[in-house]
């Protein structure tokens, strides 16, 4: 009986680990799309108004940093909730 419980516990731990990986994979989709939009629209804005390039570049890197923070949160949150 105790061997069955040990096997069940090992399977449960494996499932939780897989769910954490799936959760991070899903959490990385949003920031990936966001980063693509940030860079795409900033390049379009620079092409339309080259004289505003310094301001656009600053806002582009700010938007990139905020999107990247969301990806890092998606990496950390499964570890927090698994403990």
XYZ file of N, CA, C and O in Angstrom, residues 3 5 9 17 23 36 43-44 48-50 55 58 62 73-74:
64
model
N 3.873 1.652 -1.177
C 4.544 1.828 -2.463
C 3.608 2.500 -3.456
O 4.038 3.318 -4.275
N 1.285 4.652 -2.678
C 1.208 6.066 -2.300
C 2.438 6.835 -2.759
O 2.339 7.972 -3.197
N 2.387 9.954 -5.293
C 3.003 11.240 -4.966
C 4.017 11.649 -6.030
O 4.095 12.813 -6.419
N 5.004 19.786 -12.162
C 6.128 20.334 -12.919
C 5.759 20.594 -14.360
O 6.132 21.605 -14.944
N 2.259 26.553 -18.074
C 1.841 27.895 -17.652
C 2.830 28.948 -18.135
O 2.431 30.021 -18.605
N 6.647 42.360 -30.204
C 6.560 42.510 -31.657
C 5.791 43.760 -32.057
O 6.188 44.479 -32.973
N 9.093 51.316 -35.338
C 9.783 51.455 -36.630
C 8.898 52.204 -37.620
O 9.371 53.067 -38.374
N 7.620 51.910 -37.598
C 6.685 52.625 -38.471
C 6.640 54.111 -38.111
O 6.633 54.975 -38.989
N 7.776 57.445 -40.362
C 6.862 58.551 -40.674
C 7.397 59.893 -40.194
O 7.164 60.916 -40.848
N 8.062 59.899 -39.026
C 8.591 61.151 -38.471
C 10.020 60.939 -37.984
O 10.254 60.675 -36.806
N 10.982 61.040 -38.865
C 12.375 60.812 -38.460
C 12.870 61.817 -37.420
O 13.761 61.500 -36.629
N 12.625 60.483 -29.114
C 11.475 60.276 -28.217
C 10.841 58.908 -28.481
O 10.496 58.182 -27.545
N 13.054 56.140 -27.025
C 12.924 56.063 -25.565
C 11.643 55.339 -25.170
O 11.655 54.448 -24.325
N 11.106 51.628 -23.262
C 10.249 51.562 -22.080
C 9.156 50.510 -22.272
O 8.893 49.693 -21.383
N 7.564 37.694 -14.923
C 6.545 37.330 -13.937
C 5.928 35.980 -14.283
O 5.645 35.173 -13.394
N 5.716 35.741 -15.564
C 5.191 34.443 -15.982
C 6.147 33.313 -15.670
O 5.735 32.180 -15.457
